[in-house]
Amino acid sequence: MLLRSGLIAVWLVWASTGMAQERIPVVTTTSDLRSLVEAVGGDRVAATSLVPANFDAEDYQEKPQDVVRVKSARMVVRVGLDYDLWFDRVLAQAARPEIQRGGAGYVDASYAIAVLEVRGLNVGPGDGHAHGSGNPHYWLDPKNAEIITGNILETLARLDPPNSALYEANRVAFLARLGDKLNEWESKLARVRAVPMVAYHNSWPYFARRFRLEFVGFIEVKPGVPPAPSHLARIIATMKARGVRIVIREPHEPERDVAFVAARAGASVVILGTSVGALLRANDYISMFDANVEALASAAATR
Amino acid sequence: MTEAFWFLWPAFLVAVCLVGIHVYFGIQILRRGVIFVDLALAQIAALGATVAFMLGHSVQSAATYGYSLVFTLFAALLLAFTRQWATRLPQEALIGVIYVVAAAAAILLIDRAPQGAEHLKQVLTGNILTSGVKDLAFIVPLYTGVGLVHWLLGRRLSDAGTFVWEFIFYASFGVVVTSSVAIAGVLLVFSFLIMPAAIGVLYATTFSRQLSVGWIAGTVASAAGLVASYFFDLPTGAAMVCAFGFALALAGIAYPFVHGDRRRALSGALLALRWGGSLVLAASALQLMAAPRADQPLLDVAEFAVPSLRNLYFSKAEAVTFADARDYAERYRIEAERLNESEIRNRSQGEALDDYMVRRISSFLKSYGEMRKGEQFVMNEVRARARERVRWIAGPALLVLVLLSAPLSWRQLRWRLPKIR
């Protein structure tokens, strides 16, 4: 009798911890969104991202395991704005209505973002993007994390109402920490404000807008097409005329073309990451900005 | 002009060096009939570099080059072996297999490595424009060495011979291709290899003359491609490949004029031109009559070149509507650009715009885009209706033009008609 009740007690403890540990499986396309989902969901979510850090998320080839992961997810979060179009194929293969576009567990994180550089199709070539619906690198403005985490919170609270207060508290705490950090970054980058820069790919409009930075040109005119010599000559001439000393490259972008331009114009190359995990110390959303801000500020200081 | 010269001369020197060694190998390869061997060797070298990369060596380290070299030598060994089977199995089949398997294996490997894809891209798609004196310092001694070995060994390498000579041939070729692909990319190296050599083989019989013709053709085509890429704002590698293709096409067209009866060649060319022109005209006439709303490539090209051609078949009202829509579309484009520019300027200058203003701007941009699309729809619709209206006049008129221009003789037609009856 004693043994029996003891066993029941053990079972109850085991079952209740088991239930507590049954976390909501979430799949995101990029590591940045995963980090933001974790910031809101805390230990109530088990988030995985599909694109490995340092891969070009616009050019990703999905794998069979990705479909398996999405199939077992209760919530999916994507960048949207035509950035991760391949995710539509994964969703179609997973064939679960609750995480399809418009389903209860589907989050397009770009919802309600103030989008920059919207161009109808074929309006003005030459900004390095083929996106008709605007520049998709909006998560690089830390202020936009408010909107993104808002979208995530709404869906999480809908899927798991008992814990909605917890999610809300998590989000508020995260945004408070981010707000402090934003002040720190802004003061660190104050020095960079007067420094014109060039980037390989036009990934930085939101970042530039938030920190008041100036980009005078981009090396890559169209994604996947090597730049023409006259374009490079123009960029180098602009860089010389404007005294550009910093060229920004992401880790996955071609080293040689960037080094060539930088050497011709007497500038130095700074490597920044646009996703969590792209740089060594950037293992969550906030430390990604820490690493980028640090790299930029020290490059501007040593020039 | 001088600016272009300063920008292009390093790439041109590199191209001359690459042409120098690749035309030589190209003639040998045409003789052996193993056209795609360079792709297979380059892909094997890339696989070797990927393995080195996976093991933690940096992209431009000696270890990475060593791995590429060992893999390439292994492939050379395989290729030398396959010569023995050549009676049972075409060697190209095995070359294709090496290429495909090496490419697939590299994809499997890079899937596990961060930055792997970009690394593989760097090994296989060099950009000759951003090459320079540093590359020359590496390839000039290398190519001179390889050239010297081949000159000393002479005929033993150029004639497909025993296993050892075959191995030395493919190994030295692999060393050359590994370095050149990293500089100029797969497409351009293939062009360096095959196209000038083909021109040389076409116009000369002895080896030394083939080589000289190939060198001249390759140098001229490289220069033309580089200059065109600068002045027409084109990606350099692709422009050079097309220049090589154009050179080969020219050489092919000129061949019957140089070798053979010039008068016959001329009349043959004229005949071909007339037939070709008449067929294109006839197809356009039929297309216009059958589907006036579909694309009309010939009419569209003609109107693009000479916009006033539209006045021939537009009514006055149509012409006005068309011009209005075009002006509005252009105006919307300019307005959108101006708005975008001002937002971009505002990121670093002046009072920062708040999110509300940014949203307003993007909604304006969206509207401009939609309105521009609307105007373009109007332009297409006006043109389609005008074409629909005139198709039964313009179509038959074009057909009459075809009958007049086609190289048919009326006497022949008369002769044939009774036979049909």
PDB file of N, CA and C in Angstrom, chain A residues 146-219:
ATOM      1  N   GLU A 146      10.566  45.441 -31.863  1.00  0.00           N
ATOM      2  CA  GLU A 146       9.296  45.661 -31.159  1.00  0.00           C
ATOM      3  C   GLU A 146       8.144  45.076 -31.959  1.00  0.00           C
ATOM      4  N   ILE A 147       8.123  45.386 -33.262  1.00  0.00           N
ATOM      5  CA  ILE A 147       7.033  44.909 -34.114  1.00  0.00           C
ATOM      6  C   ILE A 147       7.123  43.399 -34.305  1.00  0.00           C
ATOM      7  N   ILE A 148       8.348  42.914 -34.564  1.00  0.00           N
ATOM      8  CA  ILE A 148       8.510  41.480 -34.820  1.00  0.00           C
ATOM      9  C   ILE A 148       8.094  40.674 -33.591  1.00  0.00           C
ATOM     10  N   THR A 149       8.596  41.087 -32.409  1.00  0.00           N
ATOM     11  CA  THR A 149       8.228  40.335 -31.203  1.00  0.00           C
ATOM     12  C   THR A 149       6.737  40.487 -30.919  1.00  0.00           C
ATOM     13  N   GLY A 150       6.152  41.622 -31.319  1.00  0.00           N
ATOM     14  CA  GLY A 150       4.708  41.797 -31.175  1.00  0.00           C
ATOM     15  C   GLY A 150       3.957  40.757 -31.987  1.00  0.00           C
ATOM     16  N   ASN A 151       4.398  40.559 -33.242  1.00  0.00           N
ATOM     17  CA  ASN A 151       3.759  39.546 -34.089  1.00  0.00           C
ATOM     18  C   ASN A 151       3.914  38.157 -33.491  1.00  0.00           C
ATOM     19  N   ILE A 152       5.103  37.882 -32.956  1.00  0.00           N
ATOM     20  CA  ILE A 152       5.362  36.560 -32.369  1.00  0.00           C
ATOM     21  C   ILE A 152       4.490  36.355 -31.123  1.00  0.00           C
ATOM     22  N   LEU A 153       4.430  37.409 -30.276  1.00  0.00           N
ATOM     23  CA  LEU A 153       3.652  37.332 -29.037  1.00  0.00           C
ATOM     24  C   LEU A 153       2.185  37.026 -29.331  1.00  0.00           C
ATOM     25  N   GLU A 154       1.640  37.711 -30.315  1.00  0.00           N
ATOM     26  CA  GLU A 154       0.219  37.544 -30.637  1.00  0.00           C
ATOM     27  C   GLU A 154      -0.081  36.080 -30.939  1.00  0.00           C
ATOM     28  N   THR A 155       0.783  35.466 -31.783  1.00  0.00           N
ATOM     29  CA  THR A 155       0.531  34.084 -32.180  1.00  0.00           C
ATOM     30  C   THR A 155       0.774  33.119 -31.023  1.00  0.00           C
ATOM     31  N   LEU A 156       1.838  33.367 -30.248  1.00  0.00           N
ATOM     32  CA  LEU A 156       2.123  32.479 -29.114  1.00  0.00           C
ATOM     33  C   LEU A 156       0.976  32.502 -28.114  1.00  0.00           C
ATOM     34  N   ALA A 157       0.458  33.714 -27.839  1.00  0.00           N
ATOM     35  CA  ALA A 157      -0.632  33.834 -26.873  1.00  0.00           C
ATOM     36  C   ALA A 157      -1.886  33.127 -27.386  1.00  0.00           C
ATOM     37  N   ARG A 158      -2.058  33.125 -28.708  1.00  0.00           N
ATOM     38  CA  ARG A 158      -3.232  32.462 -29.275  1.00  0.00           C
ATOM     39  C   ARG A 158      -3.095  30.943 -29.163  1.00  0.00           C
ATOM     40  N   LEU A 159      -1.866  30.434 -29.347  1.00  0.00           N
ATOM     41  CA  LEU A 159      -1.657  28.989 -29.305  1.00  0.00           C
ATOM     42  C   LEU A 159      -1.633  28.467 -27.874  1.00  0.00           C
ATOM     43  N   ASP A 160      -1.221  29.307 -26.931  1.00  0.00           N
ATOM     44  CA  ASP A 160      -0.997  28.849 -25.556  1.00  0.00           C
ATOM     45  C   ASP A 160      -1.523  29.908 -24.588  1.00  0.00           C
ATOM     46  N   PRO A 161      -2.863  30.097 -24.523  1.00  0.00           N
ATOM     47  CA  PRO A 161      -3.440  31.200 -23.737  1.00  0.00           C
ATOM     48  C   PRO A 161      -3.033  31.191 -22.264  1.00  0.00           C
ATOM     49  N   PRO A 162      -2.917  30.023 -21.593  1.00  0.00           N
ATOM     50  CA  PRO A 162      -2.590  30.080 -20.158  1.00  0.00           C
ATOM     51  C   PRO A 162      -1.287  30.808 -19.877  1.00  0.00           C
ATOM     52  N   ASN A 163      -0.358  30.779 -20.821  1.00  0.00           N
ATOM     53  CA  ASN A 163       0.947  31.374 -20.564  1.00  0.00           C
ATOM     54  C   ASN A 163       1.117  32.760 -21.184  1.00  0.00           C
ATOM     55  N   SER A 164       0.015  33.355 -21.643  1.00  0.00           N
ATOM     56  CA  SER A 164       0.165  34.598 -22.401  1.00  0.00           C
ATOM     57  C   SER A 164       0.774  35.713 -21.557  1.00  0.00           C
ATOM     58  N   ALA A 165       0.474  35.717 -20.239  1.00  0.00           N
ATOM     59  CA  ALA A 165       1.053  36.757 -19.372  1.00  0.00           C
ATOM     60  C   ALA A 165       2.565  36.603 -19.296  1.00  0.00           C
ATOM     61  N   LEU A 166       2.999  35.332 -19.233  1.00  0.00           N
ATOM     62  CA  LEU A 166       4.435  35.059 -19.184  1.00  0.00           C
ATOM     63  C   LEU A 166       5.125  35.580 -20.448  1.00  0.00           C
ATOM     64  N   TYR A 167       4.510  35.291 -21.610  1.00  0.00           N
ATOM     65  CA  TYR A 167       5.101  35.740 -22.875  1.00  0.00           C
ATOM     66  C   TYR A 167       5.200  37.262 -22.910  1.00  0.00           C
ATOM     67  N   GLU A 168       4.126  37.897 -22.446  1.00  0.00           N
ATOM     68  CA  GLU A 168       4.102  39.350 -22.478  1.00  0.00           C
ATOM     69  C   GLU A 168       5.210  39.922 -21.597  1.00  0.00           C
ATOM     70  N   ALA A 169       5.372  39.299 -20.395  1.00  0.00           N
ATOM     71  CA  ALA A 169       6.423  39.772 -19.479  1.00  0.00           C
ATOM     72  C   ALA A 169       7.803  39.566 -20.105  1.00  0.00           C
ATOM     73  N   ASN A 170       7.991  38.387 -20.740  1.00  0.00           N
ATOM     74  CA  ASN A 170       9.266  38.121 -21.417  1.00  0.00           C
ATOM     75  C   ASN A 170       9.576  39.201 -22.439  1.00  0.00           C
ATOM     76  N   ARG A 171       8.542  39.552 -23.219  1.00  0.00           N
ATOM     77  CA  ARG A 171       8.747  40.507 -24.305  1.00  0.00           C
ATOM     78  C   ARG A 171       9.108  41.879 -23.738  1.00  0.00           C
ATOM     79  N   VAL A 172       8.362  42.275 -22.696  1.00  0.00           N
ATOM     80  CA  VAL A 172       8.626  43.596 -22.113  1.00  0.00           C
ATOM     81  C   VAL A 172      10.053  43.659 -21.572  1.00  0.00           C
ATOM     82  N   ALA A 173      10.468  42.575 -20.892  1.00  0.00           N
ATOM     83  CA  ALA A 173      11.819  42.554 -20.332  1.00  0.00           C
ATOM     84  C   ALA A 173      12.862  42.628 -21.445  1.00  0.00           C
ATOM     85  N   PHE A 174      12.614  41.866 -22.523  1.00  0.00           N
ATOM     86  CA  PHE A 174      13.557  41.860 -23.642  1.00  0.00           C
ATOM     87  C   PHE A 174      13.656  43.244 -24.275  1.00  0.00           C
ATOM     88  N   LEU A 175      12.492  43.882 -24.470  1.00  0.00           N
ATOM     89  CA  LEU A 175      12.504  45.197 -25.121  1.00  0.00           C
ATOM     90  C   LEU A 175      13.186  46.237 -24.239  1.00  0.00           C
ATOM     91  N   ALA A 176      13.046  46.080 -22.908  1.00  0.00           N
ATOM     92  CA  ALA A 176      13.721  47.019 -22.007  1.00  0.00           C
ATOM     93  C   ALA A 176      15.236  46.880 -22.145  1.00  0.00           C
ATOM     94  N   ARG A 177      15.698  45.616 -22.176  1.00  0.00           N
ATOM     95  CA  ARG A 177      17.127  45.358 -22.330  1.00  0.00           C
ATOM     96  C   ARG A 177      17.605  45.909 -23.677  1.00  0.00           C
ATOM     97  N   LEU A 178      16.794  45.663 -24.719  1.00  0.00           N
ATOM     98  CA  LEU A 178      17.153  46.130 -26.060  1.00  0.00           C
ATOM     99  C   LEU A 178      17.218  47.654 -26.100  1.00  0.00           C
ATOM    100  N   GLY A 179      16.273  48.308 -25.372  1.00  0.00           N
ATOM    101  CA  GLY A 179      16.258  49.770 -25.351  1.00  0.00           C
ATOM    102  C   GLY A 179      17.543  50.332 -24.759  1.00  0.00           C
ATOM    103  N   ASP A 180      17.991  49.730 -23.646  1.00  0.00           N
ATOM    104  CA  ASP A 180      19.256  50.175 -23.045  1.00  0.00           C
ATOM    105  C   ASP A 180      20.400  49.992 -24.022  1.00  0.00           C
ATOM    106  N   LYS A 181      20.400  48.812 -24.627  1.00  0.00           N
ATOM    107  CA  LYS A 181      21.465  48.491 -25.578  1.00  0.00           C
ATOM    108  C   LYS A 181      21.450  49.473 -26.752  1.00  0.00           C
ATOM    109  N   LEU A 182      20.237  49.816 -27.211  1.00  0.00           N
ATOM    110  CA  LEU A 182      20.117  50.711 -28.361  1.00  0.00           C
ATOM    111  C   LEU A 182      20.790  52.046 -28.061  1.00  0.00           C
ATOM    112  N   ASN A 183      20.571  52.550 -26.824  1.00  0.00           N
ATOM    113  CA  ASN A 183      21.240  53.801 -26.448  1.00  0.00           C
ATOM    114  C   ASN A 183      22.754  53.646 -26.517  1.00  0.00           C
ATOM    115  N   GLU A 184      23.234  52.514 -25.988  1.00  0.00           N
ATOM    116  CA  GLU A 184      24.675  52.255 -25.987  1.00  0.00           C
ATOM    117  C   GLU A 184      25.208  52.218 -27.427  1.00  0.00           C
ATOM    118  N   TRP A 185      24.481  51.496 -28.309  1.00  0.00           N
ATOM    119  CA  TRP A 185      24.931  51.379 -29.705  1.00  0.00           C
ATOM    120  C   TRP A 185      24.928  52.741 -30.384  1.00  0.00           C
ATOM    121  N   GLU A 186      23.863  53.511 -30.115  1.00  0.00           N
ATOM    122  CA  GLU A 186      23.775  54.812 -30.775  1.00  0.00           C
ATOM    123  C   GLU A 186      24.943  55.701 -30.382  1.00  0.00           C
ATOM    124  N   SER A 187      25.328  55.651 -29.102  1.00  0.00           N
ATOM    125  CA  SER A 187      26.447  56.513 -28.703  1.00  0.00           C
ATOM    126  C   SER A 187      27.757  55.978 -29.282  1.00  0.00           C
ATOM    127  N   LYS A 188      27.881  54.654 -29.398  1.00  0.00           N
ATOM    128  CA  LYS A 188      29.105  54.089 -29.971  1.00  0.00           C
ATOM    129  C   LYS A 188      29.225  54.417 -31.462  1.00  0.00           C
ATOM    130  N   LEU A 189      28.074  54.450 -32.139  1.00  0.00           N
ATOM    131  CA  LEU A 189      28.111  54.671 -33.583  1.00  0.00           C
ATOM    132  C   LEU A 189      28.062  56.154 -33.940  1.00  0.00           C
ATOM    133  N   ALA A 190      27.962  57.024 -32.927  1.00  0.00           N
ATOM    134  CA  ALA A 190      27.878  58.458 -33.208  1.00  0.00           C
ATOM    135  C   ALA A 190      29.072  58.895 -34.051  1.00  0.00           C
ATOM    136  N   ARG A 191      30.209  58.283 -33.762  1.00  0.00           N
ATOM    137  CA  ARG A 191      31.435  58.618 -34.460  1.00  0.00           C
ATOM    138  C   ARG A 191      31.370  58.222 -35.944  1.00  0.00           C
ATOM    139  N   VAL A 192      30.618  57.161 -36.234  1.00  0.00           N
ATOM    140  CA  VAL A 192      30.558  56.630 -37.599  1.00  0.00           C
ATOM    141  C   VAL A 192      29.606  57.451 -38.470  1.00  0.00           C
ATOM    142  N   ARG A 193      28.784  58.306 -37.825  1.00  0.00           N
ATOM    143  CA  ARG A 193      27.744  59.021 -38.568  1.00  0.00           C
ATOM    144  C   ARG A 193      28.301  59.829 -39.723  1.00  0.00           C
ATOM    145  N   ALA A 194      29.440  60.470 -39.495  1.00  0.00           N
ATOM    146  CA  ALA A 194      29.972  61.353 -40.529  1.00  0.00           C
ATOM    147  C   ALA A 194      30.785  60.586 -41.572  1.00  0.00           C
ATOM    148  N   VAL A 195      30.859  59.246 -41.409  1.00  0.00           N
ATOM    149  CA  VAL A 195      31.759  58.462 -42.263  1.00  0.00           C
ATOM    150  C   VAL A 195      30.973  57.796 -43.382  1.00  0.00           C
ATOM    151  N   PRO A 196      31.165  58.209 -44.633  1.00  0.00           N
ATOM    152  CA  PRO A 196      30.467  57.516 -45.720  1.00  0.00           C
ATOM    153  C   PRO A 196      31.042  56.115 -45.921  1.00  0.00           C
ATOM    154  N   MET A 197      30.156  55.167 -46.295  1.00  0.00           N
ATOM    155  CA  MET A 197      30.592  53.773 -46.442  1.00  0.00           C
ATOM    156  C   MET A 197      30.040  53.170 -47.722  1.00  0.00           C
ATOM    157  N   VAL A 198      30.629  52.032 -48.111  1.00  0.00           N
ATOM    158  CA  VAL A 198      30.146  51.266 -49.257  1.00  0.00           C
ATOM    159  C   VAL A 198      29.933  49.842 -48.765  1.00  0.00           C
ATOM    160  N   ALA A 199      28.878  49.168 -49.264  1.00  0.00           N
ATOM    161  CA  ALA A 199      28.649  47.777 -48.884  1.00  0.00           C
ATOM    162  C   ALA A 199      28.615  46.922 -50.136  1.00  0.00           C
ATOM    163  N   TYR A 200      28.864  45.617 -49.961  1.00  0.00           N
ATOM    164  CA  TYR A 200      28.796  44.730 -51.126  1.00  0.00           C
ATOM    165  C   TYR A 200      27.348  44.579 -51.590  1.00  0.00           C
ATOM    166  N   HIS A 201      26.451  44.247 -50.658  1.00  0.00           N
ATOM    167  CA  HIS A 201      25.049  44.013 -50.986  1.00  0.00           C
ATOM    168  C   HIS A 201      24.211  45.010 -50.197  1.00  0.00           C
ATOM    169  N   ASN A 202      23.089  45.434 -50.740  1.00  0.00           N
ATOM    170  CA  ASN A 202      22.257  46.440 -50.087  1.00  0.00           C
ATOM    171  C   ASN A 202      21.441  45.818 -48.957  1.00  0.00           C
ATOM    172  N   SER A 203      22.133  45.371 -47.905  1.00  0.00           N
ATOM    173  CA  SER A 203      21.437  44.731 -46.780  1.00  0.00           C
ATOM    174  C   SER A 203      21.178  45.712 -45.656  1.00  0.00           C
ATOM    175  N   TRP A 204      21.623  46.955 -45.782  1.00  0.00           N
ATOM    176  CA  TRP A 204      21.742  47.798 -44.600  1.00  0.00           C
ATOM    177  C   TRP A 204      20.837  49.021 -44.518  1.00  0.00           C
ATOM    178  N   PRO A 205      19.774  49.177 -45.318  1.00  0.00           N
ATOM    179  CA  PRO A 205      19.007  50.425 -45.242  1.00  0.00           C
ATOM    180  C   PRO A 205      18.358  50.655 -43.881  1.00  0.00           C
ATOM    181  N   TYR A 206      17.844  49.591 -43.253  1.00  0.00           N
ATOM    182  CA  TYR A 206      17.174  49.775 -41.958  1.00  0.00           C
ATOM    183  C   TYR A 206      18.186  50.108 -40.876  1.00  0.00           C
ATOM    184  N   PHE A 207      19.316  49.418 -40.927  1.00  0.00           N
ATOM    185  CA  PHE A 207      20.421  49.683 -40.006  1.00  0.00           C
ATOM    186  C   PHE A 207      20.890  51.127 -40.167  1.00  0.00           C
ATOM    187  N   ALA A 208      21.042  51.552 -41.438  1.00  0.00           N
ATOM    188  CA  ALA A 208      21.516  52.916 -41.714  1.00  0.00           C
ATOM    189  C   ALA A 208      20.519  53.944 -41.205  1.00  0.00           C
ATOM    190  N   ARG A 209      19.228  53.659 -41.385  1.00  0.00           N
ATOM    191  CA  ARG A 209      18.219  54.624 -40.969  1.00  0.00           C
ATOM    192  C   ARG A 209      18.238  54.789 -39.453  1.00  0.00           C
ATOM    193  N   ARG A 210      18.326  53.682 -38.719  1.00  0.00           N
ATOM    194  CA  ARG A 210      18.282  53.775 -37.266  1.00  0.00           C
ATOM    195  C   ARG A 210      19.506  54.494 -36.716  1.00  0.00           C
ATOM    196  N   PHE A 211      20.685  54.183 -37.265  1.00  0.00           N
ATOM    197  CA  PHE A 211      21.906  54.745 -36.680  1.00  0.00           C
ATOM    198  C   PHE A 211      22.431  55.937 -37.472  1.00  0.00           C
ATOM    199  N   ARG A 212      21.627  56.435 -38.430  1.00  0.00           N
ATOM    200  CA  ARG A 212      21.968  57.637 -39.192  1.00  0.00           C
ATOM    201  C   ARG A 212      23.311  57.480 -39.910  1.00  0.00           C
ATOM    202  N   LEU A 213      23.454  56.366 -40.643  1.00  0.00           N
ATOM    203  CA  LEU A 213      24.702  56.114 -41.368  1.00  0.00           C
ATOM    204  C   LEU A 213      24.489  56.366 -42.851  1.00  0.00           C
ATOM    205  N   GLU A 214      25.591  56.651 -43.559  1.00  0.00           N
ATOM    206  CA  GLU A 214      25.468  56.946 -44.976  1.00  0.00           C
ATOM    207  C   GLU A 214      26.166  55.886 -45.818  1.00  0.00           C
ATOM    208  N   PHE A 215      25.403  55.255 -46.709  1.00  0.00           N
ATOM    209  CA  PHE A 215      25.986  54.336 -47.680  1.00  0.00           C
ATOM    210  C   PHE A 215      25.963  55.022 -49.035  1.00  0.00           C
ATOM    211  N   VAL A 216      27.131  55.158 -49.654  1.00  0.00           N
ATOM    212  CA  VAL A 216      27.157  55.896 -50.928  1.00  0.00           C
ATOM    213  C   VAL A 216      27.076  54.964 -52.126  1.00  0.00           C
ATOM    214  N   GLY A 217      27.134  53.662 -51.939  1.00  0.00           N
ATOM    215  CA  GLY A 217      26.997  52.771 -53.089  1.00  0.00           C
ATOM    216  C   GLY A 217      27.138  51.313 -52.685  1.00  0.00           C
ATOM    217  N   PHE A 218      26.830  50.434 -53.654  1.00  0.00           N
ATOM    218  CA  PHE A 218      26.924  49.002 -53.437  1.00  0.00           C
ATOM    219  C   PHE A 218      27.700  48.382 -54.581  1.00  0.00           C
ATOM    220  N   ILE A 219      28.495  47.364 -54.245  1.00  0.00           N
ATOM    221  CA  ILE A 219      29.336  46.739 -55.269  1.00  0.00           C
ATOM    222  C   ILE A 219      28.494  45.838 -56.159  1.00  0.00           C
TER     223      ILE A 219
END
